[in-house]
């Protein structure tokens, strides 16, 4: 078995060259709440672990040009404690807050949740609905990638060798815009989503939806952006007809599997119900802003 090396670089260039130059598998470490479990169980056997936590800006939240920049390794507890972020993006914060327990919240990050690439990752549909963009650094410099383009399948991402996520950018929030995330789990907490749904909307002064994004988790190999579900909301005040269109569009997008948490039929039905409920919460929040 190869020996396991650990590095804790203090610059992004150093982190990238370590990741790109490792002869075998190199893994990025943020909070470690997925990675350490996988190491202990032998599911992953890297030769090198590159801990990001000493990189400048990798932990922290700042407001920039009316939007928010969240460092990739920022733990969930810091999102929950940030009043400005909670006001503008309550859906993103509540999705992250659902992850694990208080202990997990002290470590778990958005980047780890995204790059672990579980189809059921809770923060990912919320980030997709919010229009979050990941800033990725690698041997060829930096690039901005919409969050929905990072996961490519269970446990797989579009990140190339030597690349890591540095931060997430959330766009400025206009007035009367908000979001919501709901998940369904078989017990009250500490479980994996049977279905997750993020909805983000902007309304005009008359309460009519002018922009929407809808994302579903745990119903396909990757979290989905569902444009047809968003179209069902635009132009409506969330009347019964819009809700029925939203439900149908959410169900139509599902490509789930049957497992111990639910059958294909069950997951598909729940996706429609969660989309309706998350949309209702997002509309209500948007009316109050
Ligand atoms: C008890 C328990 C309960 C949990 N409950 C939930 C839950 O309810 N919902 C849920 O979605 N998840 C849950 N998780 C999973 C986990 O906590 C989350 O996925 C968490 O967000 C991972 O973040 P992390 O910073 O700990 O990631 P890490 O463990 O540090 O990393 C995870 C993966 O992402 C990669 N990675 C990390 N950072 C970067 C980066 N900057 N760039 C590129 N790749 C990177 C790592 O190499 C690794 O492959 C739970 C885990 C435990 C142990």
PDB file of N, CA, C and O in Angstrom, residues 93-143:
ATOM      1  N   UNK A  93     -28.508  28.745   2.928  1.00  0.00           N
ATOM      2  CA  UNK A  93     -28.089  28.559   4.323  1.00  0.00           C
ATOM      3  C   UNK A  93     -28.856  27.393   4.957  1.00  0.00           C
ATOM      4  O   UNK A  93     -28.283  26.554   5.643  1.00  0.00           O
ATOM      5  N   UNK A  94     -30.161  27.286   4.693  1.00  0.00           N
ATOM      6  CA  UNK A  94     -30.916  26.194   5.338  1.00  0.00           C
ATOM      7  C   UNK A  94     -30.512  24.832   4.768  1.00  0.00           C
ATOM      8  O   UNK A  94     -30.543  23.833   5.479  1.00  0.00           O
ATOM      9  N   UNK A  95     -30.115  24.804   3.497  1.00  0.00           N
ATOM     10  CA  UNK A  95     -29.667  23.539   2.898  1.00  0.00           C
ATOM     11  C   UNK A  95     -28.374  23.081   3.564  1.00  0.00           C
ATOM     12  O   UNK A  95     -28.218  21.924   3.958  1.00  0.00           O
ATOM     13  N   UNK A  96     -27.438  24.016   3.706  1.00  0.00           N
ATOM     14  CA  UNK A  96     -26.157  23.677   4.355  1.00  0.00           C
ATOM     15  C   UNK A  96     -26.396  23.274   5.804  1.00  0.00           C
ATOM     16  O   UNK A  96     -25.763  22.350   6.319  1.00  0.00           O
ATOM     17  N   UNK A  97     -27.328  23.964   6.449  1.00  0.00           N
ATOM     18  CA  UNK A  97     -27.600  23.720   7.869  1.00  0.00           C
ATOM     19  C   UNK A  97     -28.186  22.324   8.121  1.00  0.00           C
ATOM     20  O   UNK A  97     -28.122  21.805   9.232  1.00  0.00           O
ATOM     21  N   UNK A  98     -28.766  21.728   7.075  1.00  0.00           N
ATOM     22  CA  UNK A  98     -29.345  20.380   7.245  1.00  0.00           C
ATOM     23  C   UNK A  98     -28.268  19.303   7.316  1.00  0.00           C
ATOM     24  O   UNK A  98     -28.540  18.164   7.700  1.00  0.00           O
ATOM     25  N   UNK A  99     -27.046  19.647   6.912  1.00  0.00           N
ATOM     26  CA  UNK A  99     -25.991  18.620   6.805  1.00  0.00           C
ATOM     27  C   UNK A  99     -25.509  18.198   8.189  1.00  0.00           C
ATOM     28  O   UNK A  99     -25.005  19.008   8.962  1.00  0.00           O
ATOM     29  N   UNK A 100     -25.700  16.913   8.490  1.00  0.00           N
ATOM     30  CA  UNK A 100     -25.133  16.315   9.694  1.00  0.00           C
ATOM     31  C   UNK A 100     -25.630  16.940  10.982  1.00  0.00           C
ATOM     32  O   UNK A 100     -26.770  17.387  11.091  1.00  0.00           O
ATOM     33  N   UNK A 101     -24.710  16.977  11.955  1.00  0.00           N
ATOM     34  CA  UNK A 101     -25.017  17.423  13.310  1.00  0.00           C
ATOM     35  C   UNK A 101     -24.238  18.707  13.588  1.00  0.00           C
ATOM     36  O   UNK A 101     -23.541  19.217  12.716  1.00  0.00           O
ATOM     37  N   UNK A 102     -24.326  19.168  14.828  1.00  0.00           N
ATOM     38  CA  UNK A 102     -23.581  20.376  15.193  1.00  0.00           C
ATOM     39  C   UNK A 102     -22.062  20.167  15.002  1.00  0.00           C
ATOM     40  O   UNK A 102     -21.365  21.070  14.549  1.00  0.00           O
ATOM     41  N   UNK A 103     -21.583  18.974  15.334  1.00  0.00           N
ATOM     42  CA  UNK A 103     -20.149  18.696  15.167  1.00  0.00           C
ATOM     43  C   UNK A 103     -19.767  18.765  13.690  1.00  0.00           C
ATOM     44  O   UNK A 103     -18.750  19.347  13.319  1.00  0.00           O
ATOM     45  N   UNK A 104     -20.601  18.163  12.848  1.00  0.00           N
ATOM     46  CA  UNK A 104     -20.333  18.163  11.401  1.00  0.00           C
ATOM     47  C   UNK A 104     -20.371  19.598  10.874  1.00  0.00           C
ATOM     48  O   UNK A 104     -19.550  20.008  10.050  1.00  0.00           O
ATOM     49  N   UNK A 105     -21.307  20.400  11.398  1.00  0.00           N
ATOM     50  CA  UNK A 105     -21.443  21.790  10.947  1.00  0.00           C
ATOM     51  C   UNK A 105     -20.185  22.625  11.212  1.00  0.00           C
ATOM     52  O   UNK A 105     -19.936  23.606  10.547  1.00  0.00           O
ATOM     53  N   UNK A 106     -19.403  22.224  12.201  1.00  0.00           N
ATOM     54  CA  UNK A 106     -18.170  22.956  12.501  1.00  0.00           C
ATOM     55  C   UNK A 106     -17.084  22.724  11.459  1.00  0.00           C
ATOM     56  O   UNK A 106     -16.065  23.407  11.462  1.00  0.00           O
ATOM     57  N   UNK A 107     -17.286  21.772  10.579  1.00  0.00           N
ATOM     58  CA  UNK A 107     -16.270  21.396   9.588  1.00  0.00           C
ATOM     59  C   UNK A 107     -16.784  21.384   8.150  1.00  0.00           C
ATOM     60  O   UNK A 107     -16.083  21.812   7.228  1.00  0.00           O
ATOM     61  N   UNK A 108     -17.978  20.815   7.961  1.00  0.00           N
ATOM     62  CA  UNK A 108     -18.462  20.528   6.597  1.00  0.00           C
ATOM     63  C   UNK A 108     -18.565  21.799   5.757  1.00  0.00           C
ATOM     64  O   UNK A 108     -19.036  22.832   6.230  1.00  0.00           O
ATOM     65  N   UNK A 109     -18.130  21.700   4.495  1.00  0.00           N
ATOM     66  CA  UNK A 109     -18.102  22.881   3.621  1.00  0.00           C
ATOM     67  C   UNK A 109     -18.941  22.673   2.371  1.00  0.00           C
ATOM     68  O   UNK A 109     -19.261  21.537   1.995  1.00  0.00           O
ATOM     69  N   UNK A 110     -19.237  23.783   1.707  1.00  0.00           N
ATOM     70  CA  UNK A 110     -19.950  23.723   0.421  1.00  0.00           C
ATOM     71  C   UNK A 110     -19.108  22.994  -0.624  1.00  0.00           C
ATOM     72  O   UNK A 110     -19.617  22.182  -1.402  1.00  0.00           O
ATOM     73  N   UNK A 111     -17.782  23.280  -0.644  1.00  0.00           N
ATOM     74  CA  UNK A 111     -16.928  22.658  -1.671  1.00  0.00           C
ATOM     75  C   UNK A 111     -16.860  21.152  -1.479  1.00  0.00           C
ATOM     76  O   UNK A 111     -16.918  20.391  -2.455  1.00  0.00           O
ATOM     77  N   UNK A 112     -16.759  20.718  -0.219  1.00  0.00           N
ATOM     78  CA  UNK A 112     -16.713  19.280   0.035  1.00  0.00           C
ATOM     79  C   UNK A 112     -18.015  18.614  -0.350  1.00  0.00           C
ATOM     80  O   UNK A 112     -18.037  17.527  -0.939  1.00  0.00           O
ATOM     81  N   UNK A 113     -19.130  19.264  -0.029  1.00  0.00           N
ATOM     82  CA  UNK A 113     -20.440  18.708  -0.377  1.00  0.00           C
ATOM     83  C   UNK A 113     -20.591  18.591  -1.895  1.00  0.00           C
ATOM     84  O   UNK A 113     -21.067  17.577  -2.412  1.00  0.00           O
ATOM     85  N   UNK A 114     -20.111  19.612  -2.614  1.00  0.00           N
ATOM     86  CA  UNK A 114     -20.208  19.609  -4.078  1.00  0.00           C
ATOM     87  C   UNK A 114     -19.247  18.583  -4.693  1.00  0.00           C
ATOM     88  O   UNK A 114     -19.640  17.791  -5.561  1.00  0.00           O
ATOM     89  N   UNK A 115     -17.989  18.595  -4.245  1.00  0.00           N
ATOM     90  CA  UNK A 115     -16.958  17.782  -4.915  1.00  0.00           C
ATOM     91  C   UNK A 115     -16.982  16.322  -4.473  1.00  0.00           C
ATOM     92  O   UNK A 115     -16.398  15.470  -5.134  1.00  0.00           O
ATOM     93  N   UNK A 116     -17.657  16.026  -3.379  1.00  0.00           N
ATOM     94  CA  UNK A 116     -17.887  14.624  -3.030  1.00  0.00           C
ATOM     95  C   UNK A 116     -18.830  13.991  -4.060  1.00  0.00           C
ATOM     96  O   UNK A 116     -18.845  12.787  -4.256  1.00  0.00           O
ATOM     97  N   UNK A 117     -19.617  14.861  -4.698  1.00  0.00           N
ATOM     98  CA  UNK A 117     -20.467  14.487  -5.846  1.00  0.00           C
ATOM     99  C   UNK A 117     -21.471  13.385  -5.521  1.00  0.00           C
ATOM    100  O   UNK A 117     -21.705  12.484  -6.330  1.00  0.00           O
ATOM    101  N   UNK A 118     -22.078  13.481  -4.337  1.00  0.00           N
ATOM    102  CA  UNK A 118     -23.219  12.603  -4.065  1.00  0.00           C
ATOM    103  C   UNK A 118     -24.444  13.194  -4.763  1.00  0.00           C
ATOM    104  O   UNK A 118     -24.681  14.394  -4.680  1.00  0.00           O
ATOM    105  N   UNK A 119     -25.242  12.362  -5.440  1.00  0.00           N
ATOM    106  CA  UNK A 119     -26.470  12.891  -6.065  1.00  0.00           C
ATOM    107  C   UNK A 119     -27.415  13.494  -5.032  1.00  0.00           C
ATOM    108  O   UNK A 119     -28.268  14.309  -5.371  1.00  0.00           O
ATOM    109  N   UNK A 120     -27.265  13.087  -3.753  1.00  0.00           N
ATOM    110  CA  UNK A 120     -28.178  13.532  -2.702  1.00  0.00           C
ATOM    111  C   UNK A 120     -27.606  14.672  -1.860  1.00  0.00           C
ATOM    112  O   UNK A 120     -28.192  15.027  -0.838  1.00  0.00           O
ATOM    113  N   UNK A 121     -26.474  15.246  -2.257  1.00  0.00           N
ATOM    114  CA  UNK A 121     -25.848  16.319  -1.475  1.00  0.00           C
ATOM    115  C   UNK A 121     -26.837  17.470  -1.270  1.00  0.00           C
ATOM    116  O   UNK A 121     -27.427  17.964  -2.229  1.00  0.00           O
ATOM    117  N   UNK A 122     -27.009  17.897  -0.019  1.00  0.00           N
ATOM    118  CA  UNK A 122     -28.081  18.863   0.261  1.00  0.00           C
ATOM    119  C   UNK A 122     -27.812  20.275  -0.227  1.00  0.00           C
ATOM    120  O   UNK A 122     -28.735  20.958  -0.676  1.00  0.00           O
ATOM    121  N   UNK A 123     -26.566  20.750  -0.113  1.00  0.00           N
ATOM    122  CA  UNK A 123     -26.368  22.168  -0.463  1.00  0.00           C
ATOM    123  C   UNK A 123     -26.358  22.387  -1.975  1.00  0.00           C
ATOM    124  O   UNK A 123     -26.497  23.522  -2.432  1.00  0.00           O
ATOM    125  N   UNK A 124     -26.203  21.324  -2.743  1.00  0.00           N
ATOM    126  CA  UNK A 124     -25.967  21.523  -4.181  1.00  0.00           C
ATOM    127  C   UNK A 124     -27.232  22.004  -4.930  1.00  0.00           C
ATOM    128  O   UNK A 124     -27.152  22.996  -5.674  1.00  0.00           O
ATOM    129  N   UNK A 125     -28.409  21.378  -4.732  1.00  0.00           N
ATOM    130  CA  UNK A 125     -29.594  21.937  -5.417  1.00  0.00           C
ATOM    131  C   UNK A 125     -29.876  23.386  -5.004  1.00  0.00           C
ATOM    132  O   UNK A 125     -30.303  24.202  -5.826  1.00  0.00           O
ATOM    133  N   UNK A 126     -29.588  23.701  -3.723  1.00  0.00           N
ATOM    134  CA  UNK A 126     -29.821  25.082  -3.274  1.00  0.00           C
ATOM    135  C   UNK A 126     -28.866  26.038  -3.977  1.00  0.00           C
ATOM    136  O   UNK A 126     -29.255  27.136  -4.406  1.00  0.00           O
ATOM    137  N   UNK A 127     -27.589  25.629  -4.108  1.00  0.00           N
ATOM    138  CA  UNK A 127     -26.619  26.495  -4.806  1.00  0.00           C
ATOM    139  C   UNK A 127     -26.984  26.637  -6.288  1.00  0.00           C
ATOM    140  O   UNK A 127     -26.854  27.713  -6.874  1.00  0.00           O
ATOM    141  N   UNK A 128     -27.429  25.531  -6.891  1.00  0.00           N
ATOM    142  CA  UNK A 128     -27.800  25.582  -8.319  1.00  0.00           C
ATOM    143  C   UNK A 128     -28.980  26.539  -8.494  1.00  0.00           C
ATOM    144  O   UNK A 128     -28.990  27.393  -9.391  1.00  0.00           O
ATOM    145  N   UNK A 129     -29.997  26.396  -7.623  1.00  0.00           N
ATOM    146  CA  UNK A 129     -31.168  27.280  -7.724  1.00  0.00           C
ATOM    147  C   UNK A 129     -30.746  28.741  -7.543  1.00  0.00           C
ATOM    148  O   UNK A 129     -31.268  29.636  -8.209  1.00  0.00           O
ATOM    149  N   UNK A 130     -29.782  28.969  -6.666  1.00  0.00           N
ATOM    150  CA  UNK A 130     -29.341  30.342  -6.386  1.00  0.00           C
ATOM    151  C   UNK A 130     -28.468  30.916  -7.503  1.00  0.00           C
ATOM    152  O   UNK A 130     -28.115  32.093  -7.472  1.00  0.00           O
ATOM    153  N   UNK A 131     -28.084  30.095  -8.457  1.00  0.00           N
ATOM    154  CA  UNK A 131     -27.223  30.575  -9.545  1.00  0.00           C
ATOM    155  C   UNK A 131     -25.777  30.719  -9.112  1.00  0.00           C
ATOM    156  O   UNK A 131     -25.032  31.556  -9.644  1.00  0.00           O
ATOM    157  N   UNK A 132     -25.339  29.892  -8.156  1.00  0.00           N
ATOM    158  CA  UNK A 132     -23.960  29.999  -7.649  1.00  0.00           C
ATOM    159  C   UNK A 132     -22.957  29.556  -8.711  1.00  0.00           C
ATOM    160  O   UNK A 132     -23.203  28.630  -9.482  1.00  0.00           O
ATOM    161  N   UNK A 133     -21.823  30.244  -8.697  1.00  0.00           N
ATOM    162  CA  UNK A 133     -20.728  29.933  -9.615  1.00  0.00           C
ATOM    163  C   UNK A 133     -19.499  29.566  -8.777  1.00  0.00           C
ATOM    164  O   UNK A 133     -19.201  30.244  -7.793  1.00  0.00           O
ATOM    165  N   UNK A 134     -18.819  28.479  -9.148  1.00  0.00           N
ATOM    166  CA  UNK A 134     -17.604  28.071  -8.434  1.00  0.00           C
ATOM    167  C   UNK A 134     -16.390  28.672  -9.140  1.00  0.00           C
ATOM    168  O   UNK A 134     -16.300  28.625 -10.372  1.00  0.00           O
ATOM    169  N   UNK A 135     -15.481  29.237  -8.353  1.00  0.00           N
ATOM    170  CA  UNK A 135     -14.206  29.704  -8.906  1.00  0.00           C
ATOM    171  C   UNK A 135     -13.196  28.564  -8.696  1.00  0.00           C
ATOM    172  O   UNK A 135     -12.952  28.141  -7.570  1.00  0.00           O
ATOM    173  N   UNK A 136     -12.669  28.073  -9.819  1.00  0.00           N
ATOM    174  CA  UNK A 136     -11.797  26.901  -9.802  1.00  0.00           C
ATOM    175  C   UNK A 136     -10.386  27.341 -10.184  1.00  0.00           C
ATOM    176  O   UNK A 136     -10.199  28.069 -11.164  1.00  0.00           O
ATOM    177  N   UNK A 137      -9.388  26.898  -9.400  1.00  0.00           N
ATOM    178  CA  UNK A 137      -7.979  27.188  -9.748  1.00  0.00           C
ATOM    179  C   UNK A 137      -7.324  25.896 -10.197  1.00  0.00           C
ATOM    180  O   UNK A 137      -7.621  24.816  -9.669  1.00  0.00           O
ATOM    181  N   UNK A 138      -6.433  26.006 -11.181  1.00  0.00           N
ATOM    182  CA  UNK A 138      -5.745  24.819 -11.682  1.00  0.00           C
ATOM    183  C   UNK A 138      -4.484  25.209 -12.415  1.00  0.00           C
ATOM    184  O   UNK A 138      -4.112  26.394 -12.465  1.00  0.00           O
ATOM    185  N   UNK A 139      -3.812  24.232 -13.007  1.00  0.00           N
ATOM    186  CA  UNK A 139      -2.541  24.510 -13.701  1.00  0.00           C
ATOM    187  C   UNK A 139      -2.681  25.558 -14.809  1.00  0.00           C
ATOM    188  O   UNK A 139      -1.717  26.249 -15.125  1.00  0.00           O
ATOM    189  N   UNK A 140      -3.869  25.704 -15.406  1.00  0.00           N
ATOM    190  CA  UNK A 140      -4.057  26.693 -16.477  1.00  0.00           C
ATOM    191  C   UNK A 140      -4.637  28.014 -15.971  1.00  0.00           C
ATOM    192  O   UNK A 140      -5.162  28.805 -16.763  1.00  0.00           O
ATOM    193  N   UNK A 141      -4.621  28.228 -14.671  1.00  0.00           N
ATOM    194  CA  UNK A 141      -5.156  29.483 -14.133  1.00  0.00           C
ATOM    195  C   UNK A 141      -6.512  29.275 -13.500  1.00  0.00           C
ATOM    196  O   UNK A 141      -6.853  28.170 -13.076  1.00  0.00           O
ATOM    197  N   UNK A 142      -7.316  30.364 -13.492  1.00  0.00           N
ATOM    198  CA  UNK A 142      -8.623  30.284 -12.821  1.00  0.00           C
ATOM    199  C   UNK A 142      -9.751  30.290 -13.841  1.00  0.00           C
ATOM    200  O   UNK A 142      -9.631  30.894 -14.904  1.00  0.00           O
ATOM    201  N   UNK A 143     -10.848  29.611 -13.513  1.00  0.00           N
ATOM    202  CA  UNK A 143     -12.037  29.666 -14.361  1.00  0.00           C
ATOM    203  C   UNK A 143     -13.265  29.669 -13.471  1.00  0.00           C
ATOM    204  O   UNK A 143     -13.214  29.190 -12.328  1.00  0.00           O
TER     205      UNK A 143
END
